Short mmCIF file of C-alpha atoms and ligand atoms in Angstrom, two decimals:
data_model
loop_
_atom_site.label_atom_id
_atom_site.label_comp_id
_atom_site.label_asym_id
_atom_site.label_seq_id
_atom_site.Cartn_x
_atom_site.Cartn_y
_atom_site.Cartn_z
CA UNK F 1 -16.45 20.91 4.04
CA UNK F 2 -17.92 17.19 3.67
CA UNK F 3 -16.08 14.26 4.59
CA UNK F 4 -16.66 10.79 5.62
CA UNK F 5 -17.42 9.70 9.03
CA UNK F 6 -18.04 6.60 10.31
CA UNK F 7 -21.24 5.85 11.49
CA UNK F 8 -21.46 2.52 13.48
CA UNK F 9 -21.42 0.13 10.38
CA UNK F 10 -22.21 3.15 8.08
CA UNK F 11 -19.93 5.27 6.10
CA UNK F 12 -21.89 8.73 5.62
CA UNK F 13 -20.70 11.88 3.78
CA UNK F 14 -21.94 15.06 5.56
CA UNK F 15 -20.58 18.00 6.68
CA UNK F 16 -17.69 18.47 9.32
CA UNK F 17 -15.18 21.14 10.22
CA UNK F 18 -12.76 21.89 8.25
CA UNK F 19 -9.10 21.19 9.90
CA UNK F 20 -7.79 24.71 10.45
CA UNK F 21 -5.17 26.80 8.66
CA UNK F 22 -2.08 25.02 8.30
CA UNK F 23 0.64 25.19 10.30
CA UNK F 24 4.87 26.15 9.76
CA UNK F 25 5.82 23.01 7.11
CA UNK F 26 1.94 21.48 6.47
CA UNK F 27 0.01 22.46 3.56
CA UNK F 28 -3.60 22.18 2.99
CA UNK F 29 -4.99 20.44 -0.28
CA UNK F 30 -7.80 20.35 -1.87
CA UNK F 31 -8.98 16.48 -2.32
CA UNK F 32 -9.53 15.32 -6.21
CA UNK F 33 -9.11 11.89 -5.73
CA UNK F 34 -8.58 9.67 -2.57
CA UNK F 35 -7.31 5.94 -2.32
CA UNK F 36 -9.34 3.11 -0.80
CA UNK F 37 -6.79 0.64 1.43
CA UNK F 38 -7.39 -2.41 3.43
CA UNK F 39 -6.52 -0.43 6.25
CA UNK F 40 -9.87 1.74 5.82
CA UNK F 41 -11.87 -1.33 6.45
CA UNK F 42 -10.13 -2.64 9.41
CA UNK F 43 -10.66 1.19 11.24
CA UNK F 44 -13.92 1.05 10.11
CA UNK F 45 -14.60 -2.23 11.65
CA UNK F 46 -13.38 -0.95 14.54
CA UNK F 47 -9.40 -3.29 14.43
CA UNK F 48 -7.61 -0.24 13.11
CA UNK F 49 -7.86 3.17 15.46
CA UNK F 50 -5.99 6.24 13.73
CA UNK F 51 -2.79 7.02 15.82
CA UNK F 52 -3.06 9.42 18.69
CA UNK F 53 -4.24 13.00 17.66
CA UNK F 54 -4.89 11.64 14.16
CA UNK F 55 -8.60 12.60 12.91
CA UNK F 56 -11.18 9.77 12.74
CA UNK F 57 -11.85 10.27 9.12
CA UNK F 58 -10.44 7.57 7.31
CA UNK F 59 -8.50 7.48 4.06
CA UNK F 60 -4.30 7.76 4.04
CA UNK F 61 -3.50 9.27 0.42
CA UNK F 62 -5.04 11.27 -1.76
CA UNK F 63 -4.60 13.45 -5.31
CA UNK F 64 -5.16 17.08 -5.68
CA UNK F 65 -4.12 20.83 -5.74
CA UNK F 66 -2.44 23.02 -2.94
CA UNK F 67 -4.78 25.16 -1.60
CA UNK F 68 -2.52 27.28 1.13
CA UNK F 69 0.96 26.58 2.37
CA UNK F 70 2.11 27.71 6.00
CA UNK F 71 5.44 29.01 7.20
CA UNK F 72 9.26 27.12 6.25
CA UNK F 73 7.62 25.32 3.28
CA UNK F 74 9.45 25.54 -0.10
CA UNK F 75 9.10 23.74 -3.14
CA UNK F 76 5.09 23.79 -3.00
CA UNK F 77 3.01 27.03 -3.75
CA UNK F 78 -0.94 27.27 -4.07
CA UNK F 79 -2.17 25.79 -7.18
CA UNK F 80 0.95 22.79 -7.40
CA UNK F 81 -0.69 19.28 -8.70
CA UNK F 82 0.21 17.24 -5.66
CA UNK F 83 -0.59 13.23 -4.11
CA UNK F 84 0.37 12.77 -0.39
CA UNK F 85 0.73 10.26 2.41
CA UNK F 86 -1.47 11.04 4.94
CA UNK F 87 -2.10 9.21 8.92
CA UNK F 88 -5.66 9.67 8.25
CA UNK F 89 -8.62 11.88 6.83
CA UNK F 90 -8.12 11.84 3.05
CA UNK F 91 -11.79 10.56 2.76
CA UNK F 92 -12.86 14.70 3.05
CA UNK F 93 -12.60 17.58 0.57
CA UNK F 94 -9.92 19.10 2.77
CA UNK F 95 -6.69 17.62 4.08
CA UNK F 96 -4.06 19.45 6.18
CA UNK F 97 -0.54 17.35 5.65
CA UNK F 98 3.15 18.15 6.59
CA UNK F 99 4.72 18.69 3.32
CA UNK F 100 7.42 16.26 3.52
CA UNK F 101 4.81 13.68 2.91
CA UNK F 102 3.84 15.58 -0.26
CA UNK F 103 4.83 14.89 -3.86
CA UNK F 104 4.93 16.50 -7.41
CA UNK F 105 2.63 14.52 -9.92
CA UNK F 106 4.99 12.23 -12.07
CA UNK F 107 5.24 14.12 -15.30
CA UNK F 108 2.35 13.33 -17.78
CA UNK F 109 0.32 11.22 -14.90
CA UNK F 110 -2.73 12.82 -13.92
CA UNK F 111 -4.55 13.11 -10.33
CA UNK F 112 -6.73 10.20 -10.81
CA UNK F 113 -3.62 7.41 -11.12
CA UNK F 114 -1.46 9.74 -8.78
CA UNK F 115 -4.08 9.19 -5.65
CA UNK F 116 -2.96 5.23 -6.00
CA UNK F 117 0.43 5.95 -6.06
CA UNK F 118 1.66 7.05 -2.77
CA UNK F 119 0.57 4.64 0.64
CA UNK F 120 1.17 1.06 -1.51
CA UNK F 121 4.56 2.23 -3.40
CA UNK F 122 5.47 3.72 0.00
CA UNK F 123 4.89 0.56 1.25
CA UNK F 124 6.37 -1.52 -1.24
CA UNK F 125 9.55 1.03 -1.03
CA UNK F 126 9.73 0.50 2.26
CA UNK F 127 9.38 -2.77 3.29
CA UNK F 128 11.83 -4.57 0.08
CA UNK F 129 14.50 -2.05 0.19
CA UNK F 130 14.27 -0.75 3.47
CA UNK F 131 13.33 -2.88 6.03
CA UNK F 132 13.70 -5.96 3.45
CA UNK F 133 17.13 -4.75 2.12
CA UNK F 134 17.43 -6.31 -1.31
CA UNK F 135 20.76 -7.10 -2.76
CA UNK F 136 21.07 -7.94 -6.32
CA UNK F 137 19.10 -10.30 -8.01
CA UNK F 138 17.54 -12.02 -4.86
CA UNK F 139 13.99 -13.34 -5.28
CA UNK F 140 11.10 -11.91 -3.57
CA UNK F 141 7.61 -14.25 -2.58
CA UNK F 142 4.49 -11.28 -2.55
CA UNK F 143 1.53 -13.09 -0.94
CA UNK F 144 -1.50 -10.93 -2.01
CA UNK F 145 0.21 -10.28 -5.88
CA UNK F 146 -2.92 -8.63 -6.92
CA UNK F 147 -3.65 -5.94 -4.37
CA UNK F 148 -2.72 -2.36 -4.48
CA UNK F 149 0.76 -3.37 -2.40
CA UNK F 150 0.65 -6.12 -4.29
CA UNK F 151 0.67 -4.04 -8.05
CA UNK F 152 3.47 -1.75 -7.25
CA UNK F 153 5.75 -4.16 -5.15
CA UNK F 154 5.59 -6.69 -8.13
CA UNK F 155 6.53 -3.50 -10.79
CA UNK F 156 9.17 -2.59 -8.30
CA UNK F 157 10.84 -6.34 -8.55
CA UNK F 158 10.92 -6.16 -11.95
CA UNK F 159 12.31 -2.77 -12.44
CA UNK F 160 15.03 -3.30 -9.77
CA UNK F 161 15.74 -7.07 -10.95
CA UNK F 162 14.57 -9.18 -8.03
CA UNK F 163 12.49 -11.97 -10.03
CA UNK F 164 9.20 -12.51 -7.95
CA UNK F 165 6.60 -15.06 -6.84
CA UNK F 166 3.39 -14.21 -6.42
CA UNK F 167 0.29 -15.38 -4.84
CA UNK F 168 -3.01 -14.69 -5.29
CA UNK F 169 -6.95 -15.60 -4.91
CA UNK F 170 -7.67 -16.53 -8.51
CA UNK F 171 -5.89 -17.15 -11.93
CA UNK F 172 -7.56 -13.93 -13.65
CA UNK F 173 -5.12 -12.38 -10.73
CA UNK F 174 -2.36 -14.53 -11.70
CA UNK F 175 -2.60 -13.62 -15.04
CA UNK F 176 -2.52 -9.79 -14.17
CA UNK F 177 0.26 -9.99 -11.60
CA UNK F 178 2.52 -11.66 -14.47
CA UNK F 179 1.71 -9.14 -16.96
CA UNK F 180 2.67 -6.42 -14.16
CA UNK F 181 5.95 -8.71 -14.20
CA UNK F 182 5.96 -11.41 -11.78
CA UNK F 183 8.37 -14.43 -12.92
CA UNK F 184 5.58 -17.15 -11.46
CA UNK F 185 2.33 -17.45 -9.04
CA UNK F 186 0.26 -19.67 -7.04
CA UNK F 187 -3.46 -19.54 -6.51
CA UNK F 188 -4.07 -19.73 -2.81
CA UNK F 189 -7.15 -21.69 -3.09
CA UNK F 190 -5.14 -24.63 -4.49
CA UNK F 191 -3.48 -25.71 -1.22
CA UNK F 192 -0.09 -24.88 0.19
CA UNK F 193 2.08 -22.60 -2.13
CA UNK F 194 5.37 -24.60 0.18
CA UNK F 195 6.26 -26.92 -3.12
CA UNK F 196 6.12 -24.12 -5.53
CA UNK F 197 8.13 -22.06 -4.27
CA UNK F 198 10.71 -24.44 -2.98
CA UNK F 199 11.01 -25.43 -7.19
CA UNK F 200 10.95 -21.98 -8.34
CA UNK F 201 14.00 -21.25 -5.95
CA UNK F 202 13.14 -19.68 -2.66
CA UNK F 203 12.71 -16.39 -1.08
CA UNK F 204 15.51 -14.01 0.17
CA UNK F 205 12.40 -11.97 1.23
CA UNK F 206 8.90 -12.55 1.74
CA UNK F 207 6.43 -9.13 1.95
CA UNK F 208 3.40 -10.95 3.73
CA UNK F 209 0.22 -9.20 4.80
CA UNK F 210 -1.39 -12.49 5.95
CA UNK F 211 0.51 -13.42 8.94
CA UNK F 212 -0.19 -16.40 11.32
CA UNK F 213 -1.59 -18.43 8.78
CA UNK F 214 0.81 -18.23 6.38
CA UNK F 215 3.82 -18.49 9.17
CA UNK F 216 4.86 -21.92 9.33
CA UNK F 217 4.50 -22.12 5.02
CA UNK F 218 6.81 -18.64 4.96
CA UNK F 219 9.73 -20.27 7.07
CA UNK F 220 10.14 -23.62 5.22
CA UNK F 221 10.46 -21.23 1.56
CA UNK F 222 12.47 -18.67 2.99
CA UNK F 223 16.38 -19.32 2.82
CA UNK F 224 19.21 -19.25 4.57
CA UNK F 225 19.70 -15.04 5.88
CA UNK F 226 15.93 -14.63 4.82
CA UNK F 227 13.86 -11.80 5.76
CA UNK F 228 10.67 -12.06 6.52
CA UNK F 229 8.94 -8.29 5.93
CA UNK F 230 5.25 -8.87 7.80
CA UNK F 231 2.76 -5.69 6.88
CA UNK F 232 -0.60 -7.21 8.29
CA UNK F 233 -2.90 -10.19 10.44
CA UNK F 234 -5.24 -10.87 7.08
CA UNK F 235 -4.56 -14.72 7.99
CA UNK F 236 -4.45 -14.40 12.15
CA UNK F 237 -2.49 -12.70 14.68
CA UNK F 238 -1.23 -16.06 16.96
CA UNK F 239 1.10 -18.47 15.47
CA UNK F 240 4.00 -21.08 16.46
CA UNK F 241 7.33 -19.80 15.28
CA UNK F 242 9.83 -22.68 14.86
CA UNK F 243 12.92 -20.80 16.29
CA UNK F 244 14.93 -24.09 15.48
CA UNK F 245 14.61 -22.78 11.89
CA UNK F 246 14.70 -19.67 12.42
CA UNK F 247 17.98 -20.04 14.35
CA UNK F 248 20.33 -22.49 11.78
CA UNK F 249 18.32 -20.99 8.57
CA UNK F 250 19.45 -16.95 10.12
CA UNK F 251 16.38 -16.33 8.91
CA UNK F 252 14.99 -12.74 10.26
CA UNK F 253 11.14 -11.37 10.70
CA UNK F 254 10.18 -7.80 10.80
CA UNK F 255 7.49 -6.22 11.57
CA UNK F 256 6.36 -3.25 9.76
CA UNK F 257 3.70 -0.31 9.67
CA UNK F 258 3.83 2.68 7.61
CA UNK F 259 1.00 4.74 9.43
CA UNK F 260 2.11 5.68 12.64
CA UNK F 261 5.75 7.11 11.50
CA UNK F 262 6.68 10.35 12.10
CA UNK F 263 6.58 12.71 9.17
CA UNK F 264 10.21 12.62 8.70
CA UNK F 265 10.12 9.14 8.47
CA UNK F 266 7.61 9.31 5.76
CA UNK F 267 9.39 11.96 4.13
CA UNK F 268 12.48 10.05 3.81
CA UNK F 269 10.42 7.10 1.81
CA UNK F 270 8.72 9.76 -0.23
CA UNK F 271 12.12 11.31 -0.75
CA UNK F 272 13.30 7.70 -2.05
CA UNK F 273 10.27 6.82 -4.12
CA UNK F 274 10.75 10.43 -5.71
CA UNK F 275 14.40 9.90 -6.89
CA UNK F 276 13.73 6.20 -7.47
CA UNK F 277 10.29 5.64 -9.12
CA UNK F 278 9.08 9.02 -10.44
CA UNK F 279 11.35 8.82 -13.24
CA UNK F 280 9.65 5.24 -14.09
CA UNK F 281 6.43 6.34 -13.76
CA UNK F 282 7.62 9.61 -15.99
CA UNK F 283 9.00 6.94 -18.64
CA UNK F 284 5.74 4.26 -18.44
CA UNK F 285 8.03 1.94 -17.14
CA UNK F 286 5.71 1.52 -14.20
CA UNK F 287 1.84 2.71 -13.77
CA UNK F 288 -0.24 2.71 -11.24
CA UNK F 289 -2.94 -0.25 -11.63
CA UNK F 290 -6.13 1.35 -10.85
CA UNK F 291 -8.90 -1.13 -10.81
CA UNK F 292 -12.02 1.36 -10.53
CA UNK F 293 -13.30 4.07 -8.97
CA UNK F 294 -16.64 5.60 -6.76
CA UNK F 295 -17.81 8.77 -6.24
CA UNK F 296 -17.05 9.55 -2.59
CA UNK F 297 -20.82 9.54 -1.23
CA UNK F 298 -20.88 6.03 -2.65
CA UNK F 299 -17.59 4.84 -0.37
CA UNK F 300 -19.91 1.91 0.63
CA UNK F 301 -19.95 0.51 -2.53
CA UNK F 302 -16.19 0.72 -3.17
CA UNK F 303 -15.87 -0.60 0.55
CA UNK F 304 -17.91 -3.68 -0.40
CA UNK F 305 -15.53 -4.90 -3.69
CA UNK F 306 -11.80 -4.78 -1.51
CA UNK F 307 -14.06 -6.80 1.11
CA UNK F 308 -15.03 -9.17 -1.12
CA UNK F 309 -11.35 -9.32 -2.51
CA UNK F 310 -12.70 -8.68 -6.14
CA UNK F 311 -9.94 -5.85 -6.44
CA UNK F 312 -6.68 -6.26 -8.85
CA UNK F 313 -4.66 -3.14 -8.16
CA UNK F 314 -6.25 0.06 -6.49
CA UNK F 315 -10.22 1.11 -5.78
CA UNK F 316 -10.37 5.09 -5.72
CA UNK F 317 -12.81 7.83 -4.36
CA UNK F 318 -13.72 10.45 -6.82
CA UNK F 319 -13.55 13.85 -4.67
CA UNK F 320 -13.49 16.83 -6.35
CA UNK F 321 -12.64 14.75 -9.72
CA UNK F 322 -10.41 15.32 -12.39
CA UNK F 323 -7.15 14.62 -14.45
N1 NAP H 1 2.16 -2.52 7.44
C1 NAP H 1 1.94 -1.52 6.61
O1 NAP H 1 2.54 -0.47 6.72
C2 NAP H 1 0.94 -1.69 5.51
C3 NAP H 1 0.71 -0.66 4.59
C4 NAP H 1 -0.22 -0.88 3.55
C5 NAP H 1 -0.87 -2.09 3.48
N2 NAP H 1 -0.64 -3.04 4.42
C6 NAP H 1 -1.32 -4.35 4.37
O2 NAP H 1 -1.03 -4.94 3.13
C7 NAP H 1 -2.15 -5.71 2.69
C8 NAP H 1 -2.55 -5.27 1.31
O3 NAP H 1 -3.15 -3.99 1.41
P1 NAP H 1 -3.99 -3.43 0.18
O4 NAP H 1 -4.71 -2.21 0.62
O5 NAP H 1 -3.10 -3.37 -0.98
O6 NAP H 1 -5.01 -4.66 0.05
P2 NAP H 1 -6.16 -5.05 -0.97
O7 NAP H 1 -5.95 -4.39 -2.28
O8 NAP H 1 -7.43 -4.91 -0.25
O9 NAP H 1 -5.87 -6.63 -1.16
C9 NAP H 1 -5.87 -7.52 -0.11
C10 NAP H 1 -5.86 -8.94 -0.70
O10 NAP H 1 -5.37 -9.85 0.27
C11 NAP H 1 -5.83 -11.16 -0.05
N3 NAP H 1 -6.35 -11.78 1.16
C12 NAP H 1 -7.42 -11.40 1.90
N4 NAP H 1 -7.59 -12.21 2.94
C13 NAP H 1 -6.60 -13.13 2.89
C14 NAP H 1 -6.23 -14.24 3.70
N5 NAP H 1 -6.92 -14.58 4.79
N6 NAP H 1 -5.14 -14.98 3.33
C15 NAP H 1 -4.43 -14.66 2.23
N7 NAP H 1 -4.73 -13.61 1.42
C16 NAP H 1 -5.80 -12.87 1.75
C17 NAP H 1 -6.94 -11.00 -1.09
O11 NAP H 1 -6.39 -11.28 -2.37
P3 NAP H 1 -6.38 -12.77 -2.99
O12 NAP H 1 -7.73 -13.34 -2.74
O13 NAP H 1 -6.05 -12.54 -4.41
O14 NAP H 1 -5.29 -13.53 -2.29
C18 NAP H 1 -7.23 -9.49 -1.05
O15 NAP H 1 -7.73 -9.01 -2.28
C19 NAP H 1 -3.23 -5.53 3.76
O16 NAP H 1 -3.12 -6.59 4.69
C20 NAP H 1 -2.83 -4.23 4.43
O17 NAP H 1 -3.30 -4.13 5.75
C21 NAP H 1 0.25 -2.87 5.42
#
């Protein structure tokens, strides 16, 4: 099969092995469509390494059709219409995955929007009602509003009643994260987003990807029994924690990675998202924002735009294609 490897600062598409027949409870797919995520840049610049006995071939979801299934799995047979969360490799025509971290295609989506669904609604899933454990009608701050965690966690806000503050790069984003539903933004670029929020109410939770930089800025908005869900380093990885506040605020930070769970983990959030969000994406209630899309061979290109942060939702791969 082809697939992408990385080639010192190159990303080449060329022929490599196959992964072999799969084995009881994996299922192999045939690739149509494969998600770009921040993630793929940061192993491809070398800050990222796929977990142990993870292949090197980047890419953690893709869209496409079941090509063989291997002993104990039910519910998926050759030819099923299928996205999946993968550790690693969906840049490739092949992908061998444990089928708990396989779904059905929402009903009337097609492959294309259903590669973009699974890694940033996992992670949006995960990390406000799991780790971040919502209760009705608190507020949410997303930093990053317009990216593909962004997209989905500000649909899932709105759908589950938690009005949300974004932030974001630019106001074209701001404009796009409060059609998606946010209740009110801040363009990063304009200073501190500290006064903002403080008049718009506070966070109960705060998803961050941005980390040190944004630390001190996160504590003063969060309030009182505050979580504080942090999913990446975009803004540093060494900051001063004022443990004054964090003590007489009971404010609480987690930290939080989706990739190197165990497939039952994974197939518990998959599990959620299915009973939870399928039946919103069935109804149009929420969609997948896909901003565009490459053919695979030109992964460069579509490397390039999420670098330069031009992205609002999710940049795809076209694989094998189709809808
Ligand atoms: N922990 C996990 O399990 C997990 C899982 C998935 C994703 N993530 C993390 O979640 C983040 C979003 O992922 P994605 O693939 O959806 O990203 P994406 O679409 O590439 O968007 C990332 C956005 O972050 C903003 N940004 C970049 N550098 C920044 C900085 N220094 N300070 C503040 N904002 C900055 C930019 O938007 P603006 O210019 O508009 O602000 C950029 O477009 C990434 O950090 C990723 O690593 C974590």
């Amino acid at each position: 099969m082809h697939a992408i490897a990385i080639e010192g600062e190159r990303l080449a598409w060329r022929e490599t092995p196959a992964p072999s027949a799969p084995a009881p409870g994996e299922v192999r797919i045939r690739v149509a469509w494969a998600g770009v995520n921040r993630a793929d840049l940061m192993q491809r610049a070398g800050h990222y390494p796929p977990p142990p006995g993870v292949t090197e071939i980047p890419g953690l979801e893709v869209s496409g059709t079941v090509a063989a299934v291997g002993d104990g799995v039910n519910g998926l047979t050759v030819g099923d219409r299928v996205c999946a969360l993968l550790a690693g490799g969906g840049y490739a025509e092949e992908v061998v995955v444990d089928a708990r971290q396989v779904l059905p295609l929402p009903e009337g989506r097609g492959l294309r929007e259903a590669a973009a669904l699974p890694e940033v609604f996992a992670t949006a899933w995960l990390n406000l009602f799991m780790e971040g454990r919502l209760a009705d009608g608190e507020r949410v701050l997303l930093h990053a509003g317009a990216s593909g965690v962004g997209t989905a966690a500000i649909q899932l806000c709105r759908a589950f009643g938690h009005p949300c503050f974004v932030t974001a790069g630019n106001d074209a984003k701001l404009d796009a994260c409060r059609e998606l539903g946010a209740t009110a933004g801040w363009n990063r670029h304009e200073g501190s987003f500290v006064a903002a929020v403080k008049a718009w109410g506070g966070a109960d939770v705060i998803l961050d990807p941005v980390g040190a930089s944004y630390l001190a800025d996160n504590q003063r908005v969060l309030n009182a029994d505050g979580r504080l869900v942090l999913i990446g380093l975009l803004g540093g990885r060494h900051a001063d924690l004022d443990l004054g506040r964090l003590l007489m605020k009971r404010q609480r930070l987690i930290g939080s990675t989706l990739r190197a769970k165990p497939p039952a983990a994974k197939g518990a959030i998959l599990a959620a998202l299915h009973r939870h969000v399928w039946p919103r994406l069935e109804s149009g209630e929420i969609r997948a924002l896909v901003d565009r899309s490459w053919p695979i061979a030109q992964a460069e290109a579509a490397h390039s735009h999420v670098q330069r942060d031009a992205n609002i939702g999710k940049v795809l791969l076209e694989v094998a294609g189709g809808d």
